[in-house]
Amino acid sequence: MENEFTTVGKRVVRSDSLAKVTGEACYTADIKLPGMLAAKVLRSPYPHAKILRIDLKRALKVPGVKAAISGFDTYGIKWGVFRYTKDHPMLPTDKVRYIGEDVAAVAAVDEETALEALSHIRVDYEPLPAVFDPEEAMQEGAPQIHKEFTNNINIHVNIDVGKVDEAMNKAFLVREDTFKAAGEAYAMKEPYAVVASYKNGFLDLWMPNAGPHVRAKALSNLLKMPLNRVRIRHINSGGAFGGRSEVSPGDLIASFLSIKAGRPVKLVLSREENATSTRQVHDIIATVKTGMKKDGTIVAKDYRAVYDGGAYSSTGPIATSIPFYVYEECYRFRNVRYNGYRVFTNKGIRGMYGCHGRAFLAGNEAQMDFMAKELGMDPVEIRLKNGLTSGEVTATKSKITSCGLKETIQKASEKTGFKKKWARTQRFKGIGMGCVAMMCGFPMGFRSGSSCYVKMNEDGQVTLVTGVIDNGQGNESLAIQVASEVLGVPMEDINLVNADTEATNLDPGSYSQASTFVGANAVKVACENARRKIVAIAAQKLGVKEADIGLKDRMAYSRKTPDNKMRISWAAREAFFRGEPIVGTGSFFPKIDFEREWVSRPWGQMAGTFSFGTSVAEVAIDSETGKVSIPHFTAAHDCGRPINPMAVEGQMEGSIQQAGVATIMEGNLWEGGFLLNPDLLEYKVPLACDMPDIETIIVSSRDPEGPFGAKEGGLTIRMNAHSAVACAVSNATGTVFRELPLTPDRVLNALQRKKGVKR
Amino acid sequence: MILPKFEYKSAENIAKAIAFYERYNGKIRYLAGGTDLIPLVKLRLSTPMAIIDLKEIEGLKAISHQGGWLVIGANVTLFELKNNNTVKEYFPALYESLDATSCETLQMRGTIGGNILQNTRCLLYNQSLEWRTARGFCFKMGGETCNVVPNARACFSNYCSDNALSLMALSASVKLVGPRGERKMPLEKIFSGDGRNPFTLMPGEILTEILIPMKRSKGAYEKLRVRDSIDYPLLGVGVSTKGNAGRVCVGGIGPSPLVYNLKDINESAFKDVAEKAYSDARPVSNTTLSPDYRKKMVSVLIQRASKKALQEGK
């Protein structure tokens, strides 16, 4: 699409690409510091047990061991994202609550010595009855995992808007289904790692994280150190997907070990530890009851969703809410009731996920298709009928300011010939559609905003300082691209200093889809402030009005007489002469209702704006084996104006893999409290050969508040790709799916159910 | 996960490798491609004092025609074998199983000998030492129980070589050389039927050659897996026919493959085998898909493979 910009909206090579493809990029495990020690963690072999005693004495005697700690060596402060969820001791002293929980740790001259030392730590446990199923855990008399949470109910989100029962009674068509989905593994390419270096009262830390400032604050609390002495430094990240938003036990362990040993400490988790002992994704059971008018209007929704939360709260209140919100931000619900329960079980801790809530979202969408069919409608019509439009307000009172939902539905269905294919019902072939909306940022109190500082050096090169962090999405390149556009210098002239808590200012981090809408907006404001100074000097020097000055290709020029121009670097030097260098600061704070609270007040403006998208999957089923293949996948996304269309497409493609294709293969398998597939062999991440042909469609809209009209790019597809696949399989089998992932055995059962074959 | 410490020795010939075996009192593992061994050592499922590398033994890398046999050195990589013209032209079942093994990158590393002698697998066995210690050791780890089937008296771990199935379908033999000399036997004789110790090889024996009768065959290999690459078979079926004789081999379920000789080559003969194999197969809950489903697929995959084999003939 043509636009008036030099860099924005262009398919530019991301600033981080070269280092990553050549292997030059440094990750936490690559860090080597003088005198650095290796740490290892002793983990709980029990799903639930009292800790009677932890004895580190013999471990400390192993030659080469420099420090050993257990929870008794910490301040015993419990971590929690919210005041009412502070339940995670990181290194427990009372009891262990899942297999793989951190119990003690050592730092030694090398990994082998550390492993040897672990075998000399003695822990006496008294095993307790454990519970692994959330429905069982909610029953009276089930083993209590935290005494503060009765019947193991960690979070109950109750939303009740309008008159649900009355509307349901009057509805022409009512349908209720229950959907289940196994929790997933984040399966980041980089297993978790942290380096801590304590010196002279200052602690430096490196780890893959999704928000350095919130991480530093948490550690400052847990270590009782002032914030300016806990420095989270910039490092490349091998993926987060929502699983690295919070402080991790490893951060605390490495920090205490470094403080004790007086030397830097590196802790690198194994692939298996990354799966069992960092974060996992919630298993979900969602019951969806929907009432519709004869014309397909949704008149009532009644939900009960149970989230298996594992052993601790983590981001519980958010996780219990998000699937509901991304759905209510997409469709018009006049009467809706949502009861979301997050329940403790003796399994690994569950966190937020980029594709969080697939049972709920795919369930809603698949059910809608079958109801539409009963009413003589198709998935396209029913979505267009119920989809929100710009200017409308959601059930919980969020105003939608820009909305391309309709266009994404239309374009995706036109491109795929959806209506025809859906109606034709070719044997063992199916097509399905998934829609969702995505908030760009959500309420995080004063942490919801971002600030940026920019300076121009005497050679006209730029240093950009922002808290924005990149977990692989391209946020760094995004910040540079925005600055490049505003300042009129090429991207390569900009050095980015980011995500380093002693250099950068507060930023919400990259887990609420705020990096573009909030972070890049702050960058834009800062650069505009710096730009004004360049423009003022250039106007004077060139003898034209400020309004006539343009900045491009390192030059300031008169728009009317482009030959009248000067180097931007001259303006920078002149500014130094005047004692007023070209610097700028800028902030952006989204218009959010800060009275909103996930549990106590679940209404009010959720975010500054919302992205929208539609995914369409086409599937074929092997009728004898039940194996699903996905030959084609089409995704249409309203991400506002794409800053870098190539980066948005990359995010969409990654989303189709991680959410879409994963729908037929990914799921954690459990035997009681034992995770059966903590590795990448038996946890089935889709491979290149499993990928469909992909068509990405960017529906370019202009958000009134987004930087250059941009919104979140990519996550919307991550949150609806599973729906498209589940709907397509349901379309092919002729029966609404029941459980994800759609492995061949389940699909074969569905085919036989439809045929009426007895099982 | 890091490797534990062990000594590493490279043998220039078979005699030297066996000498190393004796020097370390048998506490060694032979290394070929390492794609099976290294993960086992990392998981501490195998803790050898020394690893004896066989890769430098030139004699194990050749493919030759000798007296009516195609003789394949045990160290020939899966990738090289897959691209061998004789294999493509004479042994379609083997070509298909080689192509279905893992991914091309690993085919370039893994050897045919190592592929045949890979250890049996179980979802509750191929786990880290910490995981297994917490869960309790099973038969295969030297414990007293099976962790999959309570009160079972046998180990149900699965033999997951794709290529052994097609090789057996082709009536292949193997040559073994050990401290007590050399012997040759049909491939199916190397299986003990005991998941704890799945092979009948004698201590220190090295698989040196695989021999396939040089007769043009028809055949196919069918593999059940969730992903189309890298995955081990949840069930594998090799079918090969030569004239009026043929064989069907079923693997991926239990510690030794099922082998069926076909009396005739027609649809009903295959159907009989499919029915027989369906009732013989005893999958248990030790893979990512349910045993019921895997059992159901036995006859489905046999019929598919046989259809392909029969069609080829026309």
Coordinates of C-alpha atoms in Angstrom, one line a residue, chain A residues 439-640:
Chain A
M439 CA -6.5 -5.9 23.7
C440 CA -3.4 -3.8 23.1
G441 CA -2.2 -3.5 26.7
F442 CA -4.4 -4.1 29.8
P443 CA -4.6 -2.4 33.2
M444 CA -1.3 -2.6 35.0
G445 CA -1.6 0.5 37.2
F446 CA 1.2 3.0 36.8
R447 CA 3.2 0.4 34.9
S448 CA 0.8 0.6 32.0
G449 CA 2.7 3.4 30.3
S450 CA 6.1 3.7 28.7
S451 CA 8.8 6.4 28.4
C452 CA 11.6 6.9 26.0
Y453 CA 14.7 9.1 25.8
V454 CA 16.5 9.9 22.5
K455 CA 19.6 11.9 21.8
M456 CA 21.4 12.8 18.6
N457 CA 25.2 12.6 18.6
E458 CA 27.4 15.2 16.9
D459 CA 27.7 12.9 13.8
G460 CA 24.0 12.9 13.4
Q461 CA 23.7 9.3 14.7
V462 CA 21.1 8.5 17.2
T463 CA 20.9 6.8 20.6
L464 CA 17.4 5.6 21.5
V465 CA 16.7 4.5 25.1
T466 CA 13.5 2.6 25.9
G467 CA 12.3 0.0 28.3
V468 CA 10.6 -1.9 25.3
I469 CA 11.8 -5.5 25.3
D470 CA 12.0 -8.0 22.4
N471 CA 11.2 -11.6 22.9
G472 CA 11.5 -12.3 19.2
Q473 CA 8.5 -10.4 17.9
G474 CA 10.6 -7.7 16.4
N475 CA 9.9 -5.0 19.1
E476 CA 13.5 -3.6 18.9
S477 CA 13.3 -3.2 15.2
L478 CA 9.9 -1.6 15.6
A479 CA 11.2 1.0 18.0
I480 CA 14.1 1.8 15.6
Q481 CA 11.8 2.0 12.6
V482 CA 9.5 4.5 14.3
A483 CA 12.5 6.6 15.4
S484 CA 13.9 6.4 11.9
E485 CA 10.7 7.7 10.4
V486 CA 10.4 10.6 12.8
L487 CA 14.0 11.7 12.8
G488 CA 14.7 11.3 9.1
V489 CA 17.7 9.1 9.5
P490 CA 18.1 5.5 8.2
M491 CA 17.5 2.7 10.7
E492 CA 21.2 1.7 10.7
D493 CA 22.1 5.2 12.2
I494 CA 20.1 4.4 15.3
N495 CA 21.6 2.5 18.3
L496 CA 19.1 1.1 20.6
V497 CA 19.7 0.8 24.3
N498 CA 16.7 -1.0 25.7
A499 CA 15.4 -3.3 28.4
D500 CA 18.1 -2.4 30.9
T501 CA 16.6 -1.3 34.1
E502 CA 19.4 1.1 35.1
A503 CA 19.4 2.8 31.7
T504 CA 15.7 2.6 30.7
N505 CA 12.5 3.8 32.1
L506 CA 9.4 1.9 33.2
D507 CA 7.6 0.0 30.4
P508 CA 4.8 -2.5 30.6
G509 CA 6.8 -5.2 29.0
S510 CA 5.9 -7.4 26.1
Y511 CA 3.1 -9.6 27.5
S512 CA 0.0 -7.5 27.3
Q513 CA 0.4 -6.7 23.6
A514 CA 1.5 -3.2 24.6
S515 CA 4.8 -2.9 22.8
T516 CA 3.5 -1.3 19.7
F517 CA 0.6 0.7 21.0
V518 CA 2.3 1.9 24.2
G519 CA 6.0 1.4 23.8
A520 CA 6.4 2.6 20.2
N521 CA 4.0 5.5 20.9
A522 CA 6.4 6.7 23.6
V523 CA 9.3 6.3 21.2
K524 CA 7.4 8.4 18.7
V525 CA 6.6 11.2 21.2
A526 CA 10.3 11.3 22.3
C527 CA 11.5 11.5 18.7
E528 CA 9.0 14.2 17.8
N529 CA 10.2 16.3 20.7
A530 CA 13.8 15.9 19.5
R531 CA 12.7 16.5 15.9
R532 CA 11.2 19.9 16.8
K533 CA 14.7 21.0 17.9
I534 CA 16.2 19.8 14.6
V535 CA 13.5 21.5 12.7
A536 CA 13.9 24.8 14.5
I537 CA 17.6 25.0 13.8
A538 CA 17.1 23.9 10.2
A539 CA 14.4 26.4 9.5
Q540 CA 16.6 29.2 10.8
K541 CA 19.6 28.1 8.8
L542 CA 17.7 27.4 5.6
G543 CA 15.6 30.6 6.0
V544 CA 12.2 28.9 5.7
K545 CA 9.3 28.3 8.0
E546 CA 9.4 25.4 10.4
A547 CA 6.3 23.9 8.8
D548 CA 8.2 23.7 5.5
I549 CA 11.0 21.6 6.9
G550 CA 11.1 17.9 6.1
L551 CA 13.6 15.4 7.4
K552 CA 14.7 12.5 5.2
D553 CA 17.9 10.5 4.4
R554 CA 19.9 12.4 7.0
M555 CA 19.0 15.7 5.5
A556 CA 16.8 18.6 6.6
Y557 CA 15.2 20.2 3.6
S558 CA 12.6 22.7 2.5
R559 CA 9.5 20.9 1.2
K560 CA 8.8 23.7 -1.2
T561 CA 12.3 23.9 -2.6
P562 CA 14.0 20.6 -1.9
D563 CA 17.4 21.8 -3.1
N564 CA 17.5 24.1 -0.1
K565 CA 18.8 21.6 2.4
M566 CA 21.4 20.8 5.0
R567 CA 22.7 17.8 6.9
I568 CA 20.8 16.9 10.0
S569 CA 24.2 16.4 11.7
W570 CA 24.9 20.1 11.2
A571 CA 21.8 20.8 13.2
A572 CA 23.1 18.5 15.9
R573 CA 26.4 20.3 16.1
E574 CA 24.7 23.7 16.1
A575 CA 22.5 22.5 19.0
F576 CA 25.6 21.6 21.0
F577 CA 27.0 25.1 20.4
R578 CA 23.8 26.6 21.8
G579 CA 24.0 24.4 24.9
E580 CA 20.7 22.7 23.9
P581 CA 21.6 19.4 22.4
I582 CA 19.1 17.4 20.3
V583 CA 17.5 15.3 23.0
G584 CA 14.0 14.3 23.6
T585 CA 11.9 12.5 26.1
G586 CA 8.5 11.2 25.6
S587 CA 5.8 9.1 27.3
F588 CA 2.6 7.4 26.4
F589 CA -0.1 6.4 28.8
P590 CA -3.1 4.5 27.4
K591 CA -6.6 5.5 28.2
I592 CA -7.6 2.6 30.4
D593 CA -10.1 2.5 33.3
F594 CA -7.7 2.0 36.2
E595 CA -10.6 1.2 38.6
R596 CA -11.0 -2.0 36.6
E597 CA -9.8 -5.1 38.6
W598 CA -9.8 -8.7 37.3
V599 CA -11.8 -10.1 40.1
S600 CA -13.4 -7.3 42.2
R601 CA -14.4 -5.0 39.4
P602 CA -14.4 -6.7 36.0
W603 CA -15.7 -3.8 33.9
G604 CA -14.5 -0.5 32.4
Q605 CA -12.1 0.3 29.6
M606 CA -9.7 -2.7 29.2
A607 CA -7.2 -1.2 26.8
G608 CA -6.4 1.8 24.6
T609 CA -7.4 -0.1 21.5
F610 CA -8.1 -3.6 20.1
S611 CA -6.8 -5.7 17.2
F612 CA -9.0 -8.0 15.2
G613 CA -8.5 -11.0 13.0
T614 CA -10.0 -14.0 11.2
S615 CA -8.3 -17.3 10.6
V616 CA -9.5 -19.9 8.1
A617 CA -8.1 -23.4 8.1
E618 CA -8.7 -26.1 5.5
V619 CA -8.2 -29.6 6.6
A620 CA -8.3 -33.1 5.2
I621 CA -8.8 -36.2 7.3
D622 CA -7.4 -39.7 6.6
S623 CA -10.6 -41.6 7.1
E624 CA -8.9 -44.8 8.1
T625 CA -6.4 -43.4 10.6
G626 CA -8.1 -40.2 11.7
K627 CA -5.0 -38.2 11.0
V628 CA -5.6 -34.6 10.1
S629 CA -3.6 -32.6 7.7
I630 CA -3.9 -28.9 7.0
P631 CA -3.1 -28.1 3.4
H632 CA -4.1 -24.5 3.5
F633 CA -4.3 -21.8 6.1
T634 CA -5.5 -18.2 5.5
A635 CA -5.3 -15.4 8.1
A636 CA -6.6 -11.9 7.9
H637 CA -5.5 -9.4 10.5
D638 CA -6.5 -5.9 11.4
C639 CA -3.4 -4.6 13.1
G640 CA -4.0 -1.0 12.3

